[in-house]
PDB file of C-alpha atoms and ligand atoms in Angstrom:
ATOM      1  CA  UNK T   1     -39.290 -83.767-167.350  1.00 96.00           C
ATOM      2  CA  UNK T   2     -42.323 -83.156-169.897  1.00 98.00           C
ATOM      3  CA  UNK T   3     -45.500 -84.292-167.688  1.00 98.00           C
ATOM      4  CA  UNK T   4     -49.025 -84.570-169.159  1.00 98.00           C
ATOM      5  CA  UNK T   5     -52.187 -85.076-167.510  1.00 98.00           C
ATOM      6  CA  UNK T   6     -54.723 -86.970-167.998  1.00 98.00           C
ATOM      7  CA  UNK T   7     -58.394 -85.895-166.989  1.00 98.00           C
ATOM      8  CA  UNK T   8     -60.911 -88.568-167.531  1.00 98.00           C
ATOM      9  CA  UNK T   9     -64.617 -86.630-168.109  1.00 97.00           C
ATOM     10  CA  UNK T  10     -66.493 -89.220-170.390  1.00 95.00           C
ATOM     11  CA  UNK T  11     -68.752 -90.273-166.777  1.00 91.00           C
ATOM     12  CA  UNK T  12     -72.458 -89.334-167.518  1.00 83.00           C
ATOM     13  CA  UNK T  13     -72.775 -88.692-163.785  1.00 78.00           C
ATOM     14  CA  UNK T  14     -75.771 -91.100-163.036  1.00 80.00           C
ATOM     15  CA  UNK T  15     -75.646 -90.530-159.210  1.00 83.00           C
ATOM     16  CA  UNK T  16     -76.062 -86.965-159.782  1.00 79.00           C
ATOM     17  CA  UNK T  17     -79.424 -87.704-161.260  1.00 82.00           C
ATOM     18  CA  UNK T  18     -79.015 -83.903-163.880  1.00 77.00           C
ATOM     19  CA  UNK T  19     -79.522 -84.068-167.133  1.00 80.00           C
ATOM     20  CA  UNK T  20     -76.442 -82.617-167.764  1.00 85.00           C
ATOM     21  CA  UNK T  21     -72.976 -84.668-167.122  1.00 87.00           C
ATOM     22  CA  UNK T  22     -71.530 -83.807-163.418  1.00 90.00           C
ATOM     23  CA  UNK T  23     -68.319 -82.436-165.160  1.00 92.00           C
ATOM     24  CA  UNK T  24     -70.364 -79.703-167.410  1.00 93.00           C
ATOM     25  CA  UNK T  25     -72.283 -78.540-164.159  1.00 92.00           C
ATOM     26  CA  UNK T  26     -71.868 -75.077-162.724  1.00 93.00           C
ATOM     27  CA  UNK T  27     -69.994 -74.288-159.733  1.00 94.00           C
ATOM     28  CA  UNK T  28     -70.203 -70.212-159.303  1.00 91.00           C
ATOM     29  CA  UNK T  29     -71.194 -69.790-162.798  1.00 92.00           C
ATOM     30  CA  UNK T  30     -68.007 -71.838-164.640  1.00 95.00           C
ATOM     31  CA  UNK T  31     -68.279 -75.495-165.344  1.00 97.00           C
ATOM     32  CA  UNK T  32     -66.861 -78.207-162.387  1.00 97.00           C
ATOM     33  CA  UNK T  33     -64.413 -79.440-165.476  1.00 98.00           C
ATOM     34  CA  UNK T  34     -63.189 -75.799-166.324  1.00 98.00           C
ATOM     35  CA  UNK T  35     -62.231 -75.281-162.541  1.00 98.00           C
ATOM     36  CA  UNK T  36     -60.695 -78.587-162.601  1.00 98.00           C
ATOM     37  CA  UNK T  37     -58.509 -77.503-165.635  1.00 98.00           C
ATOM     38  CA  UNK T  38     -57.183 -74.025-163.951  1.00 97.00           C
ATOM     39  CA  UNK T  39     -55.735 -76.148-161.362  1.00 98.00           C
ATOM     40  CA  UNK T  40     -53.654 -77.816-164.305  1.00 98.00           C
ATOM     41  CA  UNK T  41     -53.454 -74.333-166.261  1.00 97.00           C
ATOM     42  CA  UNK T  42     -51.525 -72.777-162.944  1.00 97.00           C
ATOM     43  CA  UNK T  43     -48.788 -75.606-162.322  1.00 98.00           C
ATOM     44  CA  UNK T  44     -45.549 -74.829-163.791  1.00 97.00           C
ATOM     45  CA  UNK T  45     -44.311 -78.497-163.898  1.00 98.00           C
ATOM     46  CA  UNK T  46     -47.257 -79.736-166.437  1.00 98.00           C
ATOM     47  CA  UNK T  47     -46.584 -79.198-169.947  1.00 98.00           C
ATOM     48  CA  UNK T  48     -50.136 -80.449-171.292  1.00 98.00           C
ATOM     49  CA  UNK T  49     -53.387 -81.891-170.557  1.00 98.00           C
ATOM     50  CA  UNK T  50     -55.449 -84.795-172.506  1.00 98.00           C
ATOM     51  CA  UNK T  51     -59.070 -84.585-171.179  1.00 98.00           C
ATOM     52  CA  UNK T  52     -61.126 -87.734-172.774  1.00 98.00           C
ATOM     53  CA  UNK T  53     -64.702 -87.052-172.932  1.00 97.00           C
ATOM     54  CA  UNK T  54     -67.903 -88.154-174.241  1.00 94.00           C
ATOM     55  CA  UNK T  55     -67.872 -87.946-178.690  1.00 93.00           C
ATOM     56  CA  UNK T  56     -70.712 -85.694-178.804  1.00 92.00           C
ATOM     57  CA  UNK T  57     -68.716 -83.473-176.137  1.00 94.00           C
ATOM     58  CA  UNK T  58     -65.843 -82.646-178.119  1.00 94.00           C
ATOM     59  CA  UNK T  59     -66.772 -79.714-179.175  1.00 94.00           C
ATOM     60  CA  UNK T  60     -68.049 -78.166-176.450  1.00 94.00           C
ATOM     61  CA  UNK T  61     -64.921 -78.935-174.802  1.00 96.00           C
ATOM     62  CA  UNK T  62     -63.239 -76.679-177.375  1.00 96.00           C
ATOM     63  CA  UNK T  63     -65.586 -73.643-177.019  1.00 96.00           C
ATOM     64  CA  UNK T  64     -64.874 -74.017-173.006  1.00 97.00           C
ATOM     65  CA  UNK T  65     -61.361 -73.964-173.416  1.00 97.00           C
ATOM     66  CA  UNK T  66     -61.731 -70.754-175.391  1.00 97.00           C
ATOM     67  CA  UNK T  67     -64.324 -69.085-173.316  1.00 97.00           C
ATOM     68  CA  UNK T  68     -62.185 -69.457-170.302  1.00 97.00           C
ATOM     69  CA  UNK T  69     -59.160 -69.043-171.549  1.00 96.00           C
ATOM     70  CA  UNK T  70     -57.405 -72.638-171.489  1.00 97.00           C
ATOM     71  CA  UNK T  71     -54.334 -71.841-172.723  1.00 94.00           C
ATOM     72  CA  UNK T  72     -52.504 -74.685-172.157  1.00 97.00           C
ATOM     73  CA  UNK T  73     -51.792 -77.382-173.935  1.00 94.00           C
ATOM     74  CA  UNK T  74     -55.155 -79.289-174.320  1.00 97.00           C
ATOM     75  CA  UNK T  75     -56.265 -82.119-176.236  1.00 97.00           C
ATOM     76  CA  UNK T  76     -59.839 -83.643-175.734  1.00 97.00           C
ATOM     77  CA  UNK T  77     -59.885 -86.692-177.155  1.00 98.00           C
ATOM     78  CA  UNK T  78     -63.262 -89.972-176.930  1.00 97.00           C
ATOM     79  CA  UNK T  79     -63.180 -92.030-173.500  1.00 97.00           C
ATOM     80  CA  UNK T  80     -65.233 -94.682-173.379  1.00 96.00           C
ATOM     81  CA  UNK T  81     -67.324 -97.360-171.119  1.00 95.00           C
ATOM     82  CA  UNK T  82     -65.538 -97.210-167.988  1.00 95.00           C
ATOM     83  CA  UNK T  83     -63.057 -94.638-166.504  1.00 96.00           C
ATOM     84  CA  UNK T  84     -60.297 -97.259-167.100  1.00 97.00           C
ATOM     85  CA  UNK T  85     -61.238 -97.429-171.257  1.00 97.00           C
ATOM     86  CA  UNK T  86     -61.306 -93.341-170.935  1.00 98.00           C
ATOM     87  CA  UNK T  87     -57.343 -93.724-169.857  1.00 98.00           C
ATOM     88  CA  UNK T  88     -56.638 -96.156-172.147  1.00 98.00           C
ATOM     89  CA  UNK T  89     -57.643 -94.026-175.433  1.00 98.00           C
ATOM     90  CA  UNK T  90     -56.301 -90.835-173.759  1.00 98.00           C
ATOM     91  CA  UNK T  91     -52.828 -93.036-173.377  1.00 98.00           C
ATOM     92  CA  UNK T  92     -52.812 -93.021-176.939  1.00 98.00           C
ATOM     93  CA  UNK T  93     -52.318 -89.183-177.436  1.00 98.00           C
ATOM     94  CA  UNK T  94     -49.759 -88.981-174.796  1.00 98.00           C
ATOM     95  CA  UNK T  95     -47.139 -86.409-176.231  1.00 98.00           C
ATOM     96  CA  UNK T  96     -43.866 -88.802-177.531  1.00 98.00           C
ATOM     97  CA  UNK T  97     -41.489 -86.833-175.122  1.00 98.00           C
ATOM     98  CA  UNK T  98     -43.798 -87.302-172.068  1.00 98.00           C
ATOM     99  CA  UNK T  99     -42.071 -89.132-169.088  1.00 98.00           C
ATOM    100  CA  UNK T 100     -44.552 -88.578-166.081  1.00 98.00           C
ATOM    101  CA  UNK T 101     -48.302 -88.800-166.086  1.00 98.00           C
ATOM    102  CA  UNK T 102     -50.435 -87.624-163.702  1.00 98.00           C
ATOM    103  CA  UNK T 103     -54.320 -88.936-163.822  1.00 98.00           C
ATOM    104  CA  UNK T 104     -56.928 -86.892-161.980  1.00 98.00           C
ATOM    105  CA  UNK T 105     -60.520 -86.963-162.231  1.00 98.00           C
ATOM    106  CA  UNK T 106     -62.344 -84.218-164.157  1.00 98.00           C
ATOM    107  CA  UNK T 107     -65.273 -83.498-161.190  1.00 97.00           C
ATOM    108  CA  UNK T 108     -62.184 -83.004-158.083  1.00 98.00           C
ATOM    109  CA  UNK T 109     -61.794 -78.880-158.580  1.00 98.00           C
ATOM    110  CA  UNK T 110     -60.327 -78.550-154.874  1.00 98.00           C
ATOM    111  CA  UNK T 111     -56.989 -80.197-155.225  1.00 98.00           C
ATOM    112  CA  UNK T 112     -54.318 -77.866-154.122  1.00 97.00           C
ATOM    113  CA  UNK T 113     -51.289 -76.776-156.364  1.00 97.00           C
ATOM    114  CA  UNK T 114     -48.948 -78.169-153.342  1.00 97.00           C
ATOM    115  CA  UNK T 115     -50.286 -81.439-153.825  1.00 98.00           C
ATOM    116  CA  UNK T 116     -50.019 -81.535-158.033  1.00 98.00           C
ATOM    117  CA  UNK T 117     -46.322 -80.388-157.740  1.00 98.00           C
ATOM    118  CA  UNK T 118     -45.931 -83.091-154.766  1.00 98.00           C
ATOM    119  CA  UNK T 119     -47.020 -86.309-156.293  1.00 98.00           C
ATOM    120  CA  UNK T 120     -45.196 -85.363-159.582  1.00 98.00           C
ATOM    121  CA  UNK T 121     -41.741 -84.645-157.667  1.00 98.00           C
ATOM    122  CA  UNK T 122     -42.740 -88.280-156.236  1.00 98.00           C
ATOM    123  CA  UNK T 123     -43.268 -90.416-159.341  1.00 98.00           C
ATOM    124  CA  UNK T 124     -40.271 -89.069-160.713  1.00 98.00           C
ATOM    125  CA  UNK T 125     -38.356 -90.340-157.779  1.00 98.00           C
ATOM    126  CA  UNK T 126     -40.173 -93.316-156.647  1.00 98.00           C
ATOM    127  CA  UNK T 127     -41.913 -94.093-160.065  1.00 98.00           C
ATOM    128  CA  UNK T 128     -45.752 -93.878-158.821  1.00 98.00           C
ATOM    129  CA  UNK T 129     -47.540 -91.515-156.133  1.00 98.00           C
ATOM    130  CA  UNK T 130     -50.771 -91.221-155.060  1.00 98.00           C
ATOM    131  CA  UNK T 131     -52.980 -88.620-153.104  1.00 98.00           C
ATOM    132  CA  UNK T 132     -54.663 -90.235-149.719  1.00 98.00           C
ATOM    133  CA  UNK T 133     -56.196 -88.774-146.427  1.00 98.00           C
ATOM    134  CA  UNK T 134     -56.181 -90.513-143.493  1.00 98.00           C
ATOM    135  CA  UNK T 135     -59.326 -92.612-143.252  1.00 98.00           C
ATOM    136  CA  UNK T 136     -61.724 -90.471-140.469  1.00 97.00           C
ATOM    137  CA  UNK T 137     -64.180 -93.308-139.873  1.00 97.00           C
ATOM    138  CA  UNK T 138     -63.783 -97.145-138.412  1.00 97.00           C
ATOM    139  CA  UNK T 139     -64.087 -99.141-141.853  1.00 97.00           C
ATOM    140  CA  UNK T 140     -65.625-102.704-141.540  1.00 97.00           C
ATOM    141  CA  UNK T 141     -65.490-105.407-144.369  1.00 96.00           C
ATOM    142  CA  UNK T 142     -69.346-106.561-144.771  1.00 97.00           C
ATOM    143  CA  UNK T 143     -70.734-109.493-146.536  1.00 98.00           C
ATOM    144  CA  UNK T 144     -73.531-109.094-149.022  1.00 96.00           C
ATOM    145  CA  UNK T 145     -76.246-109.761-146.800  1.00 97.00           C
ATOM    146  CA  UNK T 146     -74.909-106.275-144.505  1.00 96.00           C
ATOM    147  CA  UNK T 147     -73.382-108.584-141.483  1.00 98.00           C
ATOM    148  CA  UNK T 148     -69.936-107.412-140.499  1.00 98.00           C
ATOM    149  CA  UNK T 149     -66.998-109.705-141.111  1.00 97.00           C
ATOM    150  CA  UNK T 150     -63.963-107.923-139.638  1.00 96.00           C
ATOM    151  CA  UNK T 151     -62.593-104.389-138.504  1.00 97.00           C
ATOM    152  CA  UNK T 152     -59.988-103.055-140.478  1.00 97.00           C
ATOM    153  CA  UNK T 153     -57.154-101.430-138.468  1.00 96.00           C
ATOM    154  CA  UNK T 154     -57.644 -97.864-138.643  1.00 97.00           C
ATOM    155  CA  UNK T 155     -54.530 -96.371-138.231  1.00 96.00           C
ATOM    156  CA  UNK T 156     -53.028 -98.246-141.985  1.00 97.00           C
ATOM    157  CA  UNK T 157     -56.278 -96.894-143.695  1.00 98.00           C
ATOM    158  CA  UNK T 158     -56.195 -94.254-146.455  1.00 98.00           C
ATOM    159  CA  UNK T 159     -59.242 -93.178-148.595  1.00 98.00           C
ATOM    160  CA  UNK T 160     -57.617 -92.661-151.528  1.00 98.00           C
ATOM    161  CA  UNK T 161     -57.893 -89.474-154.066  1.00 98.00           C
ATOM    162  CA  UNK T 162     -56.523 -88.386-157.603  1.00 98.00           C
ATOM    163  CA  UNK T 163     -53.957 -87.128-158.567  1.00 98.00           C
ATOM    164  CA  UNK T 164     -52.262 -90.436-158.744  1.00 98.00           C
ATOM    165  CA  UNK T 165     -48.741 -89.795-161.120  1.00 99.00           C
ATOM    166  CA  UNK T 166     -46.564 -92.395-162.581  1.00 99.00           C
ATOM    167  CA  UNK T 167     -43.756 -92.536-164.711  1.00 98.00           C
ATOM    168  CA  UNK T 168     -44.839 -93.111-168.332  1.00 98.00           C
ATOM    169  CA  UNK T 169     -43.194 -97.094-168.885  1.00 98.00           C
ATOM    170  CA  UNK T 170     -45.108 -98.031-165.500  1.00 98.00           C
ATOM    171  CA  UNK T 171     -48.441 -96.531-166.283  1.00 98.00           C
ATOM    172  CA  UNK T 172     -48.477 -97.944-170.163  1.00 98.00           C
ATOM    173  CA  UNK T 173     -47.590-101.434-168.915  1.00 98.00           C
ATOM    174  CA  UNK T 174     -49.655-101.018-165.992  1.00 98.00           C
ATOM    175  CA  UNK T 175     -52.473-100.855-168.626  1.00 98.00           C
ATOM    176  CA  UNK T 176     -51.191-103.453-170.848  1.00 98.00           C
ATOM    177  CA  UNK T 177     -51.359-105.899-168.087  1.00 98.00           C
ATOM    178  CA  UNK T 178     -54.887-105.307-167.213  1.00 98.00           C
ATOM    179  CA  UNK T 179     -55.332-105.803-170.917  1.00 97.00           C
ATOM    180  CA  UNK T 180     -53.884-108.804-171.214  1.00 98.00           C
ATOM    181  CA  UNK T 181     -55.378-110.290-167.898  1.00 98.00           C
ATOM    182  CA  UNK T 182     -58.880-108.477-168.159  1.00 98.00           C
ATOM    183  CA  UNK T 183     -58.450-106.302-164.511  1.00 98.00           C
ATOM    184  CA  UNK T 184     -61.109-103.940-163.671  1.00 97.00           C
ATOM    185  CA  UNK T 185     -60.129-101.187-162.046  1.00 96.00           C
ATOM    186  CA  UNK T 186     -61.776 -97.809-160.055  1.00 92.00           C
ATOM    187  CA  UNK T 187     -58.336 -96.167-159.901  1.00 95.00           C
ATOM    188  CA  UNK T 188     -55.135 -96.155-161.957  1.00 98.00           C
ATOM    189  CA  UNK T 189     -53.036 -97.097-158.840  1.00 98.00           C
ATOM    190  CA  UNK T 190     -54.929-100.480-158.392  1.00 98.00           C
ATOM    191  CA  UNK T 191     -53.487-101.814-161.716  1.00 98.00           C
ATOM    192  CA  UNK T 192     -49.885-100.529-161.422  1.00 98.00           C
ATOM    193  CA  UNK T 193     -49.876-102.707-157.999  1.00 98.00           C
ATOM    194  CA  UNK T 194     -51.119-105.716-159.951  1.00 98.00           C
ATOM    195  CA  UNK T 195     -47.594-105.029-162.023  1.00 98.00           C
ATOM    196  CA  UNK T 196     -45.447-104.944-158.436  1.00 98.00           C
ATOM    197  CA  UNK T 197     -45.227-101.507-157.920  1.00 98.00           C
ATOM    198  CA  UNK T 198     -46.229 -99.935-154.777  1.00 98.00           C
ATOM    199  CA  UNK T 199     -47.451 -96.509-154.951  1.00 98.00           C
ATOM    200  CA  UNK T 200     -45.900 -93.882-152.476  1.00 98.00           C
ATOM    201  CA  UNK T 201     -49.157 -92.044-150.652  1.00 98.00           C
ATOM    202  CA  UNK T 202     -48.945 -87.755-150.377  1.00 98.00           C
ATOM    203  CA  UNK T 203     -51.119 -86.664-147.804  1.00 98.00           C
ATOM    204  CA  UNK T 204     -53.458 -84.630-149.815  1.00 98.00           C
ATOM    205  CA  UNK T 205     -57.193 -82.675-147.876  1.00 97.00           C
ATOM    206  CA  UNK T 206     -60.301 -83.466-147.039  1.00 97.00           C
ATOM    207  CA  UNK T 207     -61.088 -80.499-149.220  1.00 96.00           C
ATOM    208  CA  UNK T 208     -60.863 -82.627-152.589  1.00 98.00           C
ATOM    209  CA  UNK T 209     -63.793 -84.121-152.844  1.00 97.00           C
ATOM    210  CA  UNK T 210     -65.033 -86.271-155.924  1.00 96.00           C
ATOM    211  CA  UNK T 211     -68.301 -84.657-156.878  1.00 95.00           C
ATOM    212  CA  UNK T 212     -70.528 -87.138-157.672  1.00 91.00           C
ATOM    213  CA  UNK T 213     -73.727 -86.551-155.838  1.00 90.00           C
ATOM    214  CA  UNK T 214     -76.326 -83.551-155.112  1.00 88.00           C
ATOM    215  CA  UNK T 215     -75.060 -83.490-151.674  1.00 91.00           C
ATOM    216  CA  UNK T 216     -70.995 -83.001-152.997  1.00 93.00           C
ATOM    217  CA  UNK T 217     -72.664 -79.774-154.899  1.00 92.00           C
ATOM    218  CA  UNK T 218     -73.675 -77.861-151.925  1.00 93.00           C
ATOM    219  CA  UNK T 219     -70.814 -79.192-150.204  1.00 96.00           C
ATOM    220  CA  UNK T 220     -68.785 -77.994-152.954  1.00 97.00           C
ATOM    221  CA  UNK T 221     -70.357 -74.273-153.518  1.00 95.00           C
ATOM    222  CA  UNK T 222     -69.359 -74.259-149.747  1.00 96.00           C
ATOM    223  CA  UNK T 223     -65.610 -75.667-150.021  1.00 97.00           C
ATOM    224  CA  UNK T 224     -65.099 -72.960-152.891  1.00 95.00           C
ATOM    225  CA  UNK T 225     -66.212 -70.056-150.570  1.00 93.00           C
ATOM    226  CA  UNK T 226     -62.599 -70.648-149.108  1.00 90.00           C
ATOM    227  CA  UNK T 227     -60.466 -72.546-151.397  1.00 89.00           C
ATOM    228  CA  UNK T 228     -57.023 -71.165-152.187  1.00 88.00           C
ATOM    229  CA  UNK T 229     -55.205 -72.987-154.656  1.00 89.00           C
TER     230      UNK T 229
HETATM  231  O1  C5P G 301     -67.544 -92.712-162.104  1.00 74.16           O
HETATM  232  P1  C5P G 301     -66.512 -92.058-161.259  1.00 74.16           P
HETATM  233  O2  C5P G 301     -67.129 -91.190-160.220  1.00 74.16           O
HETATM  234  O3  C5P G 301     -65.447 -92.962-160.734  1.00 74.16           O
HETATM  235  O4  C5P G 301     -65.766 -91.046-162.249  1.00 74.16           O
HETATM  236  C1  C5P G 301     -64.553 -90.423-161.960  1.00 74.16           C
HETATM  237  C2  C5P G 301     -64.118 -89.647-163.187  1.00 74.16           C
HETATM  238  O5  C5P G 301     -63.978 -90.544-164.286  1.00 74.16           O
HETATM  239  C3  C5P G 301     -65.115 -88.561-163.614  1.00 74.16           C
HETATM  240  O6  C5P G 301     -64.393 -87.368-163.897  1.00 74.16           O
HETATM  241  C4  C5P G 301     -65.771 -89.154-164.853  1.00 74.16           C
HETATM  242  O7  C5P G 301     -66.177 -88.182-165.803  1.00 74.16           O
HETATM  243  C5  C5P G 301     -64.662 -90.030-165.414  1.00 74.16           C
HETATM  244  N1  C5P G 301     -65.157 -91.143-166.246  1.00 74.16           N
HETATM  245  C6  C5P G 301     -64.672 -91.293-167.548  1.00 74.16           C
HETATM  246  N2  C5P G 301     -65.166 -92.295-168.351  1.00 74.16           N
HETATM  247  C7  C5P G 301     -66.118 -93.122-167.911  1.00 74.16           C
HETATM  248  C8  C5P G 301     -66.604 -93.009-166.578  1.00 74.16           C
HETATM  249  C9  C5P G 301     -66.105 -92.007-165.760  1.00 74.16           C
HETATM  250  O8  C5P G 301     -63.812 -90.527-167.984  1.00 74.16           O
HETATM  251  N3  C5P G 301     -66.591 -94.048-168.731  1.00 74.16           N
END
């Protein structure tokens, strides 16, 4: 089945407090995004790769994709505001004979090949798939003023990751609906529940971090000491 991927990189990276964008930042001398994109480049089941990005970034988009030797399918295209405007506009470049799409966030460079091929084998079969880990910590729900209001049960608690995959129809109307109804969203899974679909979970690693602070970069010049795809 033709599969694209989405990579939403149109973030500025505020947390990170660089004047550069998180994604363009340099783990071991190549950009966060460009180690990101091998991860695509090396699985056999994806057939091409929409990265939406900041305007004034398209072009140095293209030059990384040369300089690194991209040779995939790749098409960097505008995001926007928020991550979920970012998938929206890349939606709209989605290859006519796609049928699975797998989002996954430009500044996660650890994800393992087993985990790509796994929640793509899922959507196909189950329609949407997302990578979790078990949640490590207790989890509390808090009011505003920082007075705890319950304890969540543990053991039914998953910190959820991208990848997250779904079959094209589910994902487009997914995004329709949150149109339509004006959701807000931090992941792509959140609005294909709101259309009745429950996501299967693959139990990804701790090792694929979101990088999003200074902290996640020595974390993550550590983590690449011993990654294997
Ligand atoms: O902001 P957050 O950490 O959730 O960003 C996750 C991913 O979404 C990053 O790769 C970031 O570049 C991307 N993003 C985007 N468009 C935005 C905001 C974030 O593509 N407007």
């Amino acid at each position: 089945m033709f599969t694209s991927v989405i990579i939403p990189a149109a973030g500025f990276g505020e947390r990170m407090g660089a004047t550069i964008a998180k994604q363009f930042l340099p783990l071991k001398g190549k950009p966060i995004l460009v180690h990101t994109l091998e991860r695509f480049q090396q699985c056999a089941e994806v057939n091409e790769i929409i990265i939406a990005t900041q305007k004034n970034s398209l072009e140095q988009i293209e030059e990384l994709l040369s300089e690194f030797q991209i040779t995939k399918a790749v098409t960097p295209v505008p995001g926007g505001e928020r991550r979920q405007d970012s998938i929206a506009n890349a939606l709209n470049y989605i290859h006519t004979q796609s049928e699975i799409i797998c989002v996954h966030d430009a500044v996660r460079p650890f994800i393992h090949l087993r985990e790509i091929t796994q929640t793509i084998e899922t959507a196909k079969y189950f329609g949407a798939s997302i990578v979790a880990v078990r949640a490590k910590d207790t989890i509390k729900k808090a009011s505003t003023d920082g007075r705890v209001e319950h304890t969540l049960q543990r053991s039914s608690l998953w910190m959820v990751q991208t990848p997250q995959t779904f079959q094209r129809k589910i994902l487009v109307d997914a995004y329709a609906n949150a149109e339509r109804n004006q959701l807000t969203a931090t992941d792509d899974s959140y609005l294909v529940e709101k259309i009745g679909i429950s996501p299967v979970i693959v139990e990804g690693s701790y090792d694929n971090i979101k990088i999003t602070t200074p902290d996640d970069l020595l974390l993550a010049e550590l983590l690449l000491q011993r990654f294997v795809p």
